[in-house]
Structures are given as C-alpha cells and as structure tokens.
Amino acid sequence: MIEDYGYFNTQVGYEVEPVSAKKGKILYRVKTGEPYFLDSIKVHIASPVLDSIYRLNADNSYIKSGQQYNRKNFEKEAERLTDIFRNTGVYHFKKYAINFREIDSTQADHKTDVLLDISNLLFEKEDSILDKPYKISYINRVNIYTDSHLTYKTDGYKDSINYDGFHIYAPKRIPYKPKHFIQNIFIKPGDPYSDKSLDLTRIHLSRINNFKSVRFNYEETEENLLTANIYLTPKSKHSFKLENEASHSNIKPFSFSGIFSYKNINTFKGNELFKLSLQGSLVNSSAYNGPFFNAWEMGVDASLKFPRLVLPFKFKQSFFQNVSPETLLSLGTSFQKNIGLDKQRFTGIVSYNWSPDRINGHTLEVINAQFIKNLNVDSFFKTYSSEFNKLVNINNQYFPDYNMGDPLDFINMVLGDSDFQSNYPEDYATVQNVRKRYYIITEDVFVPAMTYAYTHNTQDGYKDLDYSFFKARLSSSGLLTSALSNRTSITGDKQLFGINIAQYVKLDLEFIKHWELPYENVIAFRSGLGVGVPYGNSTLIPFSRSYFAGGPNDIRAWKIYDLGPGSENTGLEFNVGNLKFITNLEYRFNLYQGFKGAVFVDAGNIWDISSSSLVTEEARFKGLSSLKDIAVGSGFGLRYDFSFLVLRVDLGFKTYEPYRPFGEQWFNFDALKRPVLNIGINYPF
C-alpha cells in the first residue's frame, strides 16, 4: 500500500478509453502528493523496568525524527524491542503490547508526531481484567528429564543428581557425565530469562545427535521466579544400517557393493558418537579372465565425534561453550584386488569444528593424512587401455619394425627421438601425455596435510531461497613431516615408510549467491578458484588432491575428468591440473507441482602451473593469455523435488571448445549430436 510509505493524501482517478465497440481500456491516474515525515517521537512506557531497558537501547531505534514515514520501520522496531525485553528477563512480554500511534497526520508541513505506547501487563483475576508493571523473571531451578517417555513427574525416575544447580533425572542410572552434559545447557539457575539461552540450548542439544526430540516448559513457581523443564527423548543407543548399489564405470564395467554401518551414541557418557562402516564390492573387470566377478574391494572406516574440544592439554571447556565445538577422530583403510592398480589406502583425520553463530563456521584439520600404495603397477596399460592403444597406433604407424614389449621402453625411445619431435609434434605430445598420466596415477604417495577452512552461509533453513555462501580453504602438506623425517631417497627426496612425502600448498575459494524471484523461481550463481603449488619433494600435486573439470556438479557439457588441462584434448581417462577456475549461472523455475526446470551456462577449465617437464605447453597456465582456454557449456535440466532430496537430470552442450581449431571452437550444430547427460542428487550449487 502506498500509505505504508507516508503518502496519506493520495488521490486516485481513472478514465475509460474505448478500444472497440465492446472493449475498453482503463487508465488509472495516481497523484501521490508529498510524503509525510516523522516529527517528534514521544514515548510512554508504563512499567519502570521496561522504560529503563528502553532508554538504554534507544539509540539503535529504527524510527527517528526526520525520517520519511515507513510502516516497515515500525514493524522492525517492535520486533527489536520485543527481542531486547525478552532477552533481558521480561518473560511475560509479548509483541502485541507495543503500539505506535500517529498523533497528527494532517499538519500542513507534512510532518507527523508518533507516540510509542507500551502499557502494563494485563492479567485476569476472578471476573476482572487488571494490570501490573512488568518485572524481570529469574531462573530459580533447571530440571532435565533424560527420558521423556516417562511421566513428567520426578517420582517416575529412579536416579537423580544435582550438579551445579542442574537437577538431572533418569529412569535408571544417569547415562551422561554431568560435567559434559551441562555444557550444552545455556539456561542457568540465577540468570534472567532469555529467549536466546533457550534457542542456544535447543541448538546444542540437537547438534549432538543423541535425541529424537527436545522440548522445553517453564513454570512460574513464585512471582518472577521460573522453573525450566527440559524433556529429552533419546535415540536408540545402538543402530545398524545396510545399503547396497550396482554401478558401472570405465574401470569397473559392473560392480555390486554393500555398506554395513553401526552407530553408537553417547559412547563414553559424554554425548559422543561412534560410527563403524564396512564396505565391500564384487567387480567384473574386463582386464582379467575367470568368473564374472573376478575382482573385489573391501574397506573399513571408524570415526568418533565429541561435542567438545579434545586436546592433549588441560583447558577450560566453558571458554569455548558458545561456539559449538566438535572434535572428530577418523581412521580408514581399503584394499583392492584386480581393480585398477590394486590400491591400498590408509587415511587418518583429526579435526576441530566450531561455529560462533549460525552463519559463520570454522574447521581446523590438524592432520588429514592419506597413504596410497599401488600394488599392481604392471597392470597400468592393461587397465587404461585407451592410453596403451595410443602407443600401439604410433608404434604401427611410425615404428613398424619395433617390437613393443614394455610400453615404458617404447615411451622413452620415442621421447628421446628429437627428429620424431620435430616431424610429428602432435604424436610426440600424445606420448608425453601418456607418460605424464602414468607417473601421476602410479605414484605411491604419503600426504600429511593440515587444513583450515572458513565458511559464511546466510541460508536459514532448507526453504530459504535467497542467500549467499562463501568458503575459503587453505591446506598444506608435508611441511612439518618433512622437517622431522631423517630418511631420504637416492634422489634426496624426504620419505616416510619408504614413500615420498607429498609437499604442496593449496588455496580454494568458492562463492555462491541465490536470488529469489516471484513464484519461488531462483537465479543461482557460483564462482570458484583453486590453486595448488607443489614444492620440495613434489613437482606435481598428488592425483587424489588434484583438480578436475566436468561432471554433473561442475561443467556439465563435459564428462568428469574429460576437460583440460588448458587447450589440450588428450583423450585420456583422467585429466587433472593444479589450477582451476569455474563459474556457473542457472535459472531455476517451477513447472508443475514438484517438477522444476532449469537453463544454465557453465564455464571454466583446469591448468598446470608446475615446473614439471611432463607438462605440455598447451596445458600450462600462461597468465591472461590462457583465458582463451576457458571452456563454455550450456544446457537445460529437469528436476523433481521430493522435499527431502531433489532428483536432477541435466543435458549439457559444448558451447565453446578451446582445444578445437580456430574458427571451429564456438557452438555449431555438430554439438547438438554430442550432448552429455548428467544425473545427480540435489542441486549442483
């Protein structure tokens, strides 16, 4: 309404203009006049306690003398005052007690005086409505019922304890260590009532993932004294889950896998969460003969999460209470037989998470270690047959009399032939790429990384469609471990357990912005930059920590690992780099009920910035001139929203292909014949 913005003397008229014999056009004419501005702000607060609190916080008011009248500012001020009063102990205060009155909006100078009026607390006594001044209410007692399946009366509980003024009740023995448990309770005896304390308690008790439900109730035992009751419904201490799936890939033509997981809550009576998962798969591998399932993979992962900081030295836990601290310890291992290069992996993670508020979060991984050993390197060219076939074609075309027994000997022979390099540079580069991929994929590596990540996410719940997200992640590998290692290889590289220590520094930045449009349509934007710099032992980033481009959550016109690096078109299975740029723009719109559509544009690529001799010039990042290597894909998608997840199908078309000859890089009708189908769960960003 235009009156909401101070246009109180608006005049509206209309005219009807004939269009045809039976049709007309209505033309409305609106004369707004001058808007009204706020003159004096008068305050009448009947309760002395509220008046004192208001005076202390008046400077931050949303309504000030001289402002243009705006009804939204009055609504904001009412919400602000309600929040202040209820978080300063005024338990009985409600927003409807605040009234704003325009004293006079008929003045010739288009100014209006405003009265802020807050009356006393109304209450019913017998048949009369009386009032009394608001008072500050204090928490007199906190009762915590650990199993609300029972009656809410204390006589239904067989065990109880009074710990620092908190009364904890349990049906049998109290299942929690009180000193750890009450770190999640912000409603404290002797404190004034506060909505924020209640919300913090709810958030922290929900965060530890031990309870099905958390409920609160306040009882006024005496005037201005409250008893806070917290009712908890615990989850089952032990839970089991079995999952299985069938999949297909270029390495695993067909595989059937299963995951059996076990979860134990409140493991050490401090709200801990222990998880154990066993994974196994049977695989049909085309590289080996025998029965249909001629390969297998198995692994085990264990993790233990603490809803507090666990450090090797003593410190005061209460100092970190307000930042939702968590500690995660994780160990895992996996083994493969007749899959790829038969990798053996060991991982170990020690991480700390804390969030000072709903929007900001921090993660410090003191150690994120990964040990990878390839047990069957000799099967590389059998497994990655496309790369072997490239060597066979070059051998047959240029060296027909050469008997290629060991592909590595053939690679070294070709790359040592300067005449071949001069006469056939493209085929020479192909052999270079095969050698590069061989060394990257077959490398045994130990990655002792340390990582810090910061996130800023303004999204308030799943249904919030207008928000921004930013994440920065800095990681370093091998700095401390290499300094402590006294073992070196014959080339002088630092080693641990006979394996070279990977050394690199990585920085990843990501920004996401969603704009909500009418009818719950959304424009979504993402931009990301990642760079990894190897040093010391390493001339390349380990394969498991490198960047790739393409796939259902990336540049959707290319399959995963297919794009790049740079303007290369290697035709190899796995293309990686240590520099990545990506940006996406997507318009999402509703179609019918749960069906939604989307049109999108994706752009980006990967490059190499290392000094390795294995890297070709086309793959290197050469400053601004490499911007011409940014690939562009576009397309459309169909999604179905199940409310708990979104099933997504996207069709991507190559719009700009940097590796094609000049003049053929931009979209042509041939690209319509080469779409890439992407199937995913939930939105890509």
XYZ file of C-alpha atoms in Angstrom:
685
model
C 0.000 0.000 0.000
C 1.260 3.443 -0.882
C 0.119 4.729 2.527
C 2.763 2.487 4.116
C 5.373 4.920 2.813
C 3.751 8.103 4.126
C 1.545 9.112 1.195
C -1.591 9.842 3.203
C -3.254 12.312 0.791
C -3.183 10.207 -2.341
C -5.829 10.891 -4.971
C -6.774 8.164 -7.436
C -8.843 8.616 -10.576
C -9.427 6.692 -13.750
C -10.571 7.082 -17.334
C -12.051 4.550 -19.739
C -10.715 4.721 -23.282
C -12.714 2.809 -25.929
C -10.695 0.231 -27.872
C -13.523 -1.245 -29.951
C -17.285 -1.406 -29.889
C -17.299 -3.839 -26.963
C -13.887 -3.299 -25.372
C -12.278 -0.511 -23.426
C -9.018 0.319 -21.682
C -8.894 1.670 -18.116
C -6.236 4.253 -17.377
C -5.604 4.921 -13.676
C -4.145 8.240 -12.569
C -2.482 8.374 -9.151
C -1.497 11.660 -7.569
C 0.594 10.798 -4.536
C 1.254 14.251 -3.221
C 4.121 14.806 -0.813
C 5.073 12.074 1.676
C 4.894 12.629 5.422
C 7.973 12.661 7.623
C 8.343 11.849 11.303
C 8.484 14.882 13.573
C 8.734 14.226 17.294
C 8.934 10.694 18.755
C 7.138 10.546 22.078
C 7.435 7.570 24.439
C 5.020 6.364 27.096
C 6.058 3.126 28.847
C 4.002 2.367 31.947
C 6.364 -0.198 33.530
C 9.521 1.344 35.049
C 11.573 -1.786 34.245
C 10.685 -1.642 30.544
C 11.240 2.107 30.468
C 14.766 1.718 31.865
C 15.636 -1.030 29.378
C 14.258 1.062 26.520
C 16.287 4.144 27.482
C 19.485 2.063 27.456
C 18.779 0.851 23.910
C 17.008 3.846 22.334
C 19.952 4.909 20.159
C 19.524 1.875 17.893
C 15.862 2.574 17.130
C 14.548 2.033 13.590
C 12.314 5.117 13.877
C 13.927 8.533 14.156
C 12.800 12.122 13.803
C 13.201 13.404 10.235
C 12.679 10.050 8.519
C 10.102 9.539 5.794
C 7.201 7.554 7.192
C 7.672 3.817 6.526
C 5.446 1.231 8.160
C 8.141 -1.461 7.862
C 10.372 0.538 10.205
C 7.659 0.407 12.874
C 7.415 -3.373 12.466
C 11.192 -3.706 12.761
C 11.236 -1.543 15.881
C 8.505 -3.627 17.520
C 10.495 -6.804 16.802
C 13.702 -5.196 18.083
C 12.134 -4.111 21.368
C 10.438 -7.471 21.875
C 13.764 -9.215 21.360
C 15.517 -6.895 23.832
C 12.853 -7.191 26.537
C 12.567 -10.990 26.314
C 16.337 -11.414 26.405
C 16.677 -9.138 29.425
C 14.448 -11.270 31.610
C 10.924 -9.987 30.846
C 9.390 -13.446 30.423
C 5.756 -12.322 30.069
C 6.346 -9.692 27.405
C 4.647 -10.149 24.008
C 4.990 -8.129 20.835
C 1.318 -7.122 20.758
C 1.908 -4.970 23.856
C 3.717 -2.417 21.659
C 1.555 0.232 19.995
C 2.561 3.101 17.708
C 0.095 5.961 17.345
C 0.218 8.795 14.856
C -0.716 11.831 16.910
C -1.471 14.118 13.957
C -1.013 13.416 10.243
C -2.983 16.414 8.986
C -0.314 19.056 9.501
C 0.299 21.383 6.574
C 4.057 20.806 6.679
C 3.584 17.073 6.054
C 5.011 16.051 9.399
C 3.504 13.684 11.910
C 4.212 13.076 15.564
C 4.453 9.463 16.749
C 3.745 8.003 20.174
C 5.330 4.739 21.288
C 2.964 3.323 23.894
C 3.616 0.203 25.999
C 1.032 -0.448 28.693
C 1.368 -2.629 31.775
C 0.922 -6.402 31.817
C -2.753 -7.354 31.713
C -3.951 -10.331 33.736
C -7.269 -11.849 34.711
C -8.369 -12.092 38.334
C -11.761 -13.523 39.094
C -14.061 -11.672 36.691
C -11.853 -8.619 36.262
C -9.002 -7.646 33.938
C -6.239 -5.950 35.913
C -2.803 -4.691 35.068
C 0.570 -4.648 36.785
C 4.070 -3.479 35.861
C 6.331 -5.896 34.024
C 9.106 -7.405 36.127
C 12.295 -9.312 35.353
C 11.907 -13.066 35.891
C 14.818 -15.222 37.024
C 15.530 -18.925 36.574
C 15.127 -20.491 40.004
C 15.627 -24.147 39.022
C 16.512 -26.232 35.949
C 15.118 -29.770 35.676
C 16.459 -32.094 32.962
C 14.481 -35.272 32.251
C 16.709 -37.627 30.256
C 13.863 -39.848 29.015
C 10.546 -38.111 28.447
C 8.842 -41.394 27.557
C 8.118 -41.475 31.273
C 5.772 -39.209 33.167
C 6.919 -35.641 33.654
C 6.832 -36.150 37.406
C 10.032 -36.763 39.331
C 8.612 -39.861 41.029
C 8.879 -41.722 37.682
C 12.679 -41.505 37.794
C 14.873 -43.776 39.928
C 18.128 -41.794 39.753
C 18.807 -38.087 40.084
C 21.667 -35.719 40.727
C 22.080 -32.025 41.494
C 25.136 -30.811 39.588
C 25.987 -27.096 39.802
C 22.303 -26.300 40.322
C 21.077 -28.506 37.459
C 18.688 -31.274 38.541
C 19.106 -34.299 36.253
C 16.609 -37.189 36.374
C 16.919 -40.653 34.791
C 14.688 -43.765 34.834
C 17.630 -45.952 35.922
C 21.206 -44.728 36.162
C 22.009 -41.300 34.744
C 23.511 -42.105 31.320
C 25.567 -38.913 30.971
C 28.581 -37.408 32.659
C 27.065 -34.217 34.115
C 30.145 -32.042 33.543
C 29.996 -32.722 29.794
C 26.224 -32.761 29.515
C 25.556 -29.348 31.078
C 27.977 -27.729 28.629
C 25.043 -27.899 26.216
C 22.643 -26.156 28.632
C 22.593 -22.343 28.491
C 19.545 -21.919 30.757
C 21.227 -21.488 34.133
C 19.896 -21.053 37.687
C 20.101 -17.454 38.826
C 20.158 -15.972 35.319
C 17.390 -13.728 33.962
C 15.056 -15.423 31.499
C 16.323 -15.248 27.902
C 14.918 -16.481 24.581
C 18.482 -16.701 23.267
C 19.506 -19.056 26.068
C 16.575 -21.311 25.212
C 17.441 -21.276 21.488
C 21.127 -21.980 22.163
C 20.210 -24.916 24.384
C 17.890 -26.338 21.720
C 20.565 -25.956 19.022
C 23.313 -27.572 21.095
C 21.186 -30.491 22.268
C 20.049 -31.131 18.696
C 23.605 -30.821 17.368
C 24.970 -33.709 19.436
C 22.528 -36.005 17.589
C 21.635 -38.091 20.662
C 17.943 -37.188 20.898
C 14.815 -37.694 18.819
C 13.209 -34.597 20.312
C 13.978 -31.764 22.726
C 11.132 -29.890 24.467
C 11.002 -27.025 26.948
C 8.490 -25.876 29.524
C 8.606 -23.017 32.051
C 6.634 -22.972 35.294
C 6.200 -19.835 37.381
C 6.641 -21.253 40.909
C 6.700 -17.873 42.626
C 6.256 -14.356 41.365
C 9.132 -13.577 38.997
C 10.765 -16.997 39.631
C 10.754 -19.687 36.919
C 11.456 -23.407 36.861
C 12.809 -24.530 33.480
C 11.946 -28.102 32.495
C 13.865 -29.770 29.657
C 12.366 -33.002 28.291
C 14.607 -35.236 26.172
C 13.598 -38.240 24.081
C 16.775 -40.273 23.447
C 17.563 -42.187 20.290
C 18.412 -45.877 20.469
C 21.947 -46.333 21.726
C 22.762 -48.884 19.006
C 21.645 -48.686 15.382
C 22.523 -50.618 12.240
C 22.140 -49.863 8.550
C 22.692 -51.873 5.374
C 22.994 -50.253 1.944
C 23.822 -51.720 -1.458
C 24.130 -50.499 -5.018
C 25.099 -51.560 -8.529
C 27.312 -49.309 -10.667
C 29.167 -49.050 -13.964
C 32.344 -47.164 -14.953
C 35.206 -47.405 -17.413
C 37.360 -49.082 -14.726
C 34.561 -51.242 -13.302
C 32.244 -52.452 -16.118
C 29.892 -53.808 -13.468
C 30.111 -53.889 -9.710
C 27.831 -54.760 -6.831
C 28.674 -53.164 -3.496
C 27.325 -53.049 0.018
C 27.912 -50.950 3.126
C 27.152 -52.171 6.621
C 27.302 -49.426 9.246
C 26.973 -49.407 13.012
C 26.303 -46.333 15.137
C 26.724 -45.991 18.902
C 25.553 -42.797 20.607
C 26.747 -41.489 23.965
C 29.687 -43.892 23.724
C 31.599 -42.668 26.784
C 28.632 -40.965 28.508
C 29.703 -37.587 27.151
C 27.317 -37.412 24.150
C 29.939 -38.884 21.834
C 29.015 -40.533 18.519
C 30.905 -43.606 17.281
C 30.468 -44.891 13.727
C 31.868 -48.027 12.132
C 31.271 -48.921 8.497
C 32.351 -51.927 6.457
C 32.356 -51.639 2.676
C 32.752 -54.405 0.151
C 32.202 -54.849 -3.563
C 32.374 -57.575 -6.176
C 33.535 -56.371 -9.575
C 33.529 -57.605 -13.149
C 36.875 -56.399 -14.549
C 37.461 -56.633 -18.304
C 41.219 -56.679 -17.692
C 41.105 -60.149 -16.122
C 39.747 -63.544 -17.132
C 37.934 -66.013 -14.919
C 34.493 -65.898 -13.320
C 32.125 -62.977 -13.896
C 33.048 -61.372 -10.570
C 36.827 -61.570 -10.940
C 37.798 -58.637 -8.715
C 36.919 -57.320 -5.285
C 37.341 -54.348 -2.996
C 36.886 -54.021 0.744
C 37.411 -51.349 3.373
C 36.613 -50.250 6.885
C 36.145 -46.764 8.370
C 35.760 -45.790 12.012
C 35.052 -42.340 13.442
C 34.438 -40.866 16.869
C 32.869 -37.421 17.287
C 32.980 -35.432 20.535
C 30.629 -32.425 21.050
C 33.541 -30.525 22.636
C 37.224 -29.864 22.080
C 39.519 -32.773 22.927
C 43.088 -31.538 23.351
C 46.261 -33.094 24.790
C 46.456 -30.424 27.497
C 44.087 -29.094 30.132
C 41.952 -26.045 29.405
C 38.646 -24.560 30.462
C 35.878 -26.064 28.297
C 33.400 -23.341 29.266
C 35.549 -20.802 27.406
C 34.502 -22.461 24.112
C 30.931 -23.297 25.132
C 29.268 -20.623 22.998
C 30.942 -21.653 19.721
C 29.507 -25.197 19.331
C 32.871 -27.010 19.355
C 33.315 -30.509 17.917
C 36.251 -32.906 17.666
C 36.377 -35.643 15.024
C 38.777 -38.598 15.012
C 38.651 -40.842 11.956
C 40.619 -43.840 10.645
C 40.065 -45.843 7.488
C 41.644 -48.355 5.165
C 40.719 -50.095 1.922
C 42.149 -52.804 -0.319
C 41.584 -53.685 -3.965
C 42.260 -56.831 -5.973
C 42.182 -56.814 -9.782
C 40.708 -53.274 -9.758
C 42.775 -50.594 -11.450
C 46.244 -50.791 -9.925
C 45.105 -52.630 -6.774
C 45.494 -49.671 -4.463
C 45.940 -49.918 -0.726
C 44.801 -46.836 1.180
C 45.105 -45.664 4.766
C 43.547 -42.421 5.998
C 43.590 -40.621 9.317
C 41.881 -37.367 10.319
C 41.913 -35.237 13.454
C 39.702 -32.179 13.017
C 38.114 -29.450 15.130
C 34.939 -27.582 14.181
C 33.426 -24.533 15.835
C 30.691 -22.043 14.935
C 30.413 -18.748 16.826
C 26.957 -18.212 15.307
C 24.514 -19.631 12.777
C 26.261 -18.012 9.816
C 29.989 -18.485 10.376
C 31.883 -21.754 10.784
C 35.496 -22.832 11.162
C 37.243 -26.172 10.628
C 40.836 -26.983 11.542
C 42.163 -30.338 10.387
C 45.295 -30.788 12.452
C 46.029 -33.838 10.353
C 44.370 -35.183 7.225
C 46.774 -37.920 6.247
C 46.459 -40.270 3.306
C 48.788 -43.119 2.376
C 48.324 -44.665 -1.070
C 50.323 -47.597 -2.375
C 49.790 -49.186 -5.794
C 50.219 -52.942 -5.512
C 49.986 -53.797 -9.218
C 51.652 -51.054 -11.253
C 52.444 -53.512 -14.071
C 48.730 -53.639 -14.955
C 48.563 -49.912 -15.819
C 48.457 -50.322 -19.599
C 46.081 -53.265 -19.300
C 43.699 -51.235 -17.136
C 43.946 -47.935 -19.021
C 43.639 -49.491 -22.446
C 42.956 -46.226 -24.296
C 46.429 -44.983 -23.422
C 48.006 -48.271 -24.442
C 46.128 -48.136 -27.761
C 47.581 -44.683 -28.468
C 51.075 -46.127 -28.121
C 50.165 -49.095 -30.339
C 48.866 -46.774 -33.083
C 52.030 -44.659 -33.015
C 54.174 -47.790 -32.991
C 52.379 -49.270 -36.003
C 52.410 -46.001 -37.949
C 55.963 -44.777 -37.359
C 57.958 -47.720 -35.976
C 56.512 -50.842 -37.646
C 59.724 -52.825 -37.116
C 59.863 -52.070 -33.393
C 58.571 -54.861 -31.153
C 56.833 -53.020 -28.300
C 57.304 -55.324 -25.356
C 57.482 -52.925 -22.431
C 55.414 -49.764 -23.137
C 57.720 -47.716 -20.885
C 60.743 -48.618 -23.026
C 58.802 -47.539 -26.099
C 57.837 -44.228 -24.433
C 61.460 -43.480 -23.515
C 62.612 -44.345 -27.032
C 60.068 -42.031 -28.672
C 60.627 -39.114 -26.310
C 64.378 -39.395 -26.860
C 63.973 -39.075 -30.637
C 64.429 -35.369 -31.493
C 63.651 -35.974 -35.187
C 60.290 -37.514 -34.270
C 59.566 -34.498 -32.061
C 60.288 -32.099 -34.928
C 58.422 -34.003 -37.619
C 55.411 -35.210 -35.643
C 54.837 -32.773 -32.748
C 51.201 -33.817 -32.120
C 52.026 -37.511 -31.795
C 55.077 -36.651 -29.708
C 52.766 -34.699 -27.352
C 50.438 -37.723 -27.189
C 53.284 -39.902 -25.919
C 54.214 -37.165 -23.441
C 50.655 -37.188 -22.092
C 50.648 -40.963 -21.690
C 53.896 -40.778 -19.710
C 52.516 -37.945 -17.562
C 49.357 -39.898 -16.757
C 51.412 -42.991 -15.959
C 53.546 -41.190 -13.388
C 50.601 -39.355 -11.818
C 48.417 -42.437 -11.407
C 51.094 -44.977 -10.418
C 52.791 -42.769 -7.848
C 52.907 -44.135 -4.292
C 52.349 -41.175 -2.030
C 52.046 -40.128 1.590
C 50.011 -36.928 2.054
C 50.231 -35.482 5.598
C 48.032 -32.398 5.131
C 46.929 -29.716 7.580
C 43.874 -27.643 6.633
C 41.927 -24.614 7.817
C 38.514 -23.761 6.336
C 36.143 -20.844 6.922
C 32.507 -20.794 5.790
C 29.976 -17.958 5.738
C 26.446 -19.152 4.963
C 23.426 -16.864 5.348
C 20.888 -19.562 4.401
C 18.348 -20.006 7.184
C 16.934 -23.456 6.597
C 16.224 -25.528 3.509
C 13.366 -23.289 2.334
C 15.430 -20.086 2.354
C 15.901 -19.366 -1.373
C 17.685 -16.003 -1.097
C 21.129 -16.319 0.459
C 24.888 -16.197 -0.092
C 27.628 -18.699 0.704
C 31.398 -18.241 0.854
C 34.102 -20.769 1.674
C 37.872 -20.382 1.891
C 40.102 -23.408 2.437
C 43.878 -23.354 2.923
C 45.839 -26.601 3.182
C 49.498 -27.517 3.400
C 51.082 -30.944 3.076
C 54.467 -32.214 4.185
C 55.878 -29.114 5.858
C 56.233 -30.464 9.406
C 56.550 -34.148 8.468
C 59.406 -33.481 6.058
C 61.229 -31.441 8.680
C 61.007 -34.345 11.147
C 61.901 -37.064 8.629
C 65.535 -38.168 8.508
C 65.067 -40.650 5.656
C 65.679 -39.709 2.034
C 65.544 -41.489 -1.308
C 68.538 -41.827 -3.628
C 67.358 -38.605 -5.302
C 67.307 -36.742 -1.980
C 63.510 -36.706 -1.532
C 62.229 -36.867 2.059
C 60.456 -40.160 2.813
C 58.327 -41.844 5.449
C 57.938 -45.643 5.463
C 59.917 -45.658 2.228
C 57.311 -43.471 0.471
C 57.947 -39.945 -0.770
C 56.229 -37.247 1.288
C 53.943 -35.063 -0.852
C 54.639 -31.369 -0.392
C 52.261 -28.698 -1.628
C 50.163 -25.697 -0.598
C 46.554 -25.331 -1.790
C 44.035 -22.496 -1.626
C 40.376 -22.956 -2.596
C 37.793 -20.163 -2.780
C 34.093 -20.569 -3.555
C 31.249 -18.042 -3.667
C 27.561 -18.876 -4.218
C 24.663 -16.438 -4.461
C 20.959 -17.228 -4.863
C 18.347 -14.587 -5.755
C 14.720 -15.476 -5.065
C 12.255 -14.378 -7.744
C 8.438 -14.392 -7.704
C 6.716 -17.794 -7.535
C 9.795 -19.341 -5.843
C 11.896 -19.152 -9.004
C 15.617 -18.694 -8.408
C 18.708 -17.342 -10.150
C 21.757 -19.223 -8.838
C 25.375 -18.151 -9.359
C 28.637 -19.818 -8.386
C 32.280 -18.919 -8.905
C 35.292 -20.817 -7.661
C 39.066 -20.664 -7.836
C 41.562 -23.275 -6.695
C 45.341 -23.336 -6.897
C 47.868 -25.883 -5.671
C 51.599 -25.206 -5.663
C 53.961 -28.192 -5.294
C 57.350 -27.656 -3.674
C 60.253 -29.608 -2.187
C 59.769 -33.307 -2.931
C 56.922 -32.736 -5.370
C 56.796 -31.410 -8.904
C 53.101 -32.327 -9.238
C 50.116 -32.371 -6.872
C 49.149 -35.967 -5.909
C 46.400 -37.340 -8.129
C 43.958 -37.667 -5.213
C 44.358 -33.967 -4.359
C 44.434 -32.575 -7.927
C 41.676 -30.622 -9.687
C 39.476 -31.971 -12.467
C 36.787 -30.441 -14.671
C 33.484 -31.799 -15.924
C 30.711 -33.849 -14.400
C 27.180 -33.342 -13.010
C 28.244 -30.763 -10.390
C 30.830 -28.945 -12.490
C 30.914 -28.043 -16.190
C 28.074 -30.251 -17.339
C 28.824 -30.286 -21.077
C 31.849 -32.499 -20.370
C 32.042 -35.803 -18.517
C 34.006 -35.941 -15.300
C 37.803 -35.700 -15.913
C 37.236 -35.116 -19.671
C 38.048 -31.393 -19.917
C 41.524 -29.871 -19.992
C 44.088 -29.181 -18.936
C 44.254 -25.912 -20.867
C 43.714 -26.264 -24.597
C 44.736 -29.926 -24.639
C 42.379 -32.620 -25.862
C 44.263 -35.631 -24.559
C 41.573 -38.276 -24.994
C 42.798 -39.868 -21.757
C 40.598 -41.223 -18.963
C 41.790 -38.858 -16.244
C 42.829 -35.254 -16.869
C 43.945 -33.266 -13.830
C 45.671 -29.980 -13.046
C 46.743 -27.810 -10.128
C 44.861 -24.640 -11.090
C 41.115 -24.435 -11.592
C 38.563 -21.742 -12.369
C 34.835 -22.330 -12.628
C 31.732 -20.168 -12.832
C 28.088 -21.185 -13.251
C 24.830 -19.332 -13.830
C 21.491 -21.130 -13.609
C 17.851 -20.059 -13.777
C 15.535 -22.435 -11.884
C 11.782 -22.264 -12.366
C 8.684 -24.163 -11.298
C 6.822 -26.280 -13.825
C 4.103 -28.337 -12.159
C 3.838 -29.385 -8.524
C 7.215 -30.983 -7.665
C 8.611 -30.698 -11.199
C 11.100 -27.896 -11.831
C 13.079 -26.795 -14.854
C 16.416 -25.055 -15.349
C 18.578 -23.452 -18.011
C 22.264 -22.979 -17.308
C 25.644 -21.774 -18.535
C 28.875 -23.247 -17.132
C 32.407 -22.008 -17.816
C 35.877 -22.927 -16.617
C 38.888 -25.174 -17.033
C 41.948 -26.596 -15.317
C 45.597 -25.780 -15.986
C 49.042 -26.738 -14.732
C 51.349 -24.200 -13.079
C 54.085 -26.621 -12.012
C 57.606 -26.709 -13.417
C 57.376 -30.407 -14.284
C 58.899 -31.476 -17.582
C 55.931 -33.830 -18.005
C 53.594 -30.886 -18.683
C 52.965 -29.697 -22.250
C 52.771 -26.032 -23.234
C 49.066 -26.360 -24.071
C 48.364 -27.445 -20.506
C 50.323 -24.683 -18.784
C 48.723 -21.522 -17.415
C 50.395 -18.543 -19.081
C 48.614 -15.604 -17.471
C 45.854 -13.611 -19.129
C 46.514 -15.260 -22.484
C 45.219 -18.534 -21.013
C 41.751 -17.051 -20.534
C 41.037 -18.136 -24.107
C 41.225 -21.701 -22.767
C 38.076 -21.235 -20.667
C 35.526 -23.735 -21.930
C 31.812 -22.896 -22.015
C 28.904 -25.299 -21.776
C 25.177 -24.621 -21.720
C 22.031 -26.636 -21.444
C 18.784 -27.306 -19.661
C 17.575 -29.583 -16.905
C 14.555 -31.231 -15.344
C 14.295 -31.816 -11.604
C 11.783 -33.334 -9.203
C 11.654 -32.113 -5.614
C 10.799 -34.862 -3.109
C 11.116 -32.273 -0.273
C 13.886 -34.326 1.382
C 16.001 -34.522 -1.817
C 15.962 -33.348 -5.429
C 16.398 -35.789 -8.328
C 18.153 -33.942 -11.142
C 18.669 -34.624 -14.860
C 20.736 -32.088 -16.860
C 21.628 -32.117 -20.552
C 24.786 -30.154 -21.407
C 26.021 -28.967 -24.812
C 29.569 -27.883 -25.635
C 29.287 -24.181 -26.479
C 32.963 -23.192 -26.663
C 35.681 -25.854 -27.022
C 39.139 -24.294 -26.555
C 41.018 -27.310 -27.956
C 39.336 -27.220 -31.382
C 40.952 -25.412 -34.361
C 40.468 -21.656 -34.576
C 37.120 -20.842 -36.166
C 35.555 -24.141 -35.046
C 35.587 -23.518 -31.320
C 32.149 -21.947 -30.899
C 28.881 -23.833 -30.908
C 27.740 -25.439 -34.148
C 25.037 -27.927 -34.997
C 27.511 -30.776 -34.630
C 27.489 -30.056 -30.879
C 23.790 -30.982 -30.779
C 24.833 -34.527 -31.644
C 27.240 -34.695 -28.694
C 25.176 -33.830 -25.595
C 26.258 -35.009 -22.162
C 23.589 -36.454 -19.878
C 24.101 -35.769 -16.169
C 22.091 -37.435 -13.412
C 22.536 -36.164 -9.881
C 21.017 -35.833 -6.440
C 20.199 -32.307 -5.182
C 21.313 -29.083 -6.827
C 24.890 -28.706 -8.109
C 25.361 -25.495 -6.103
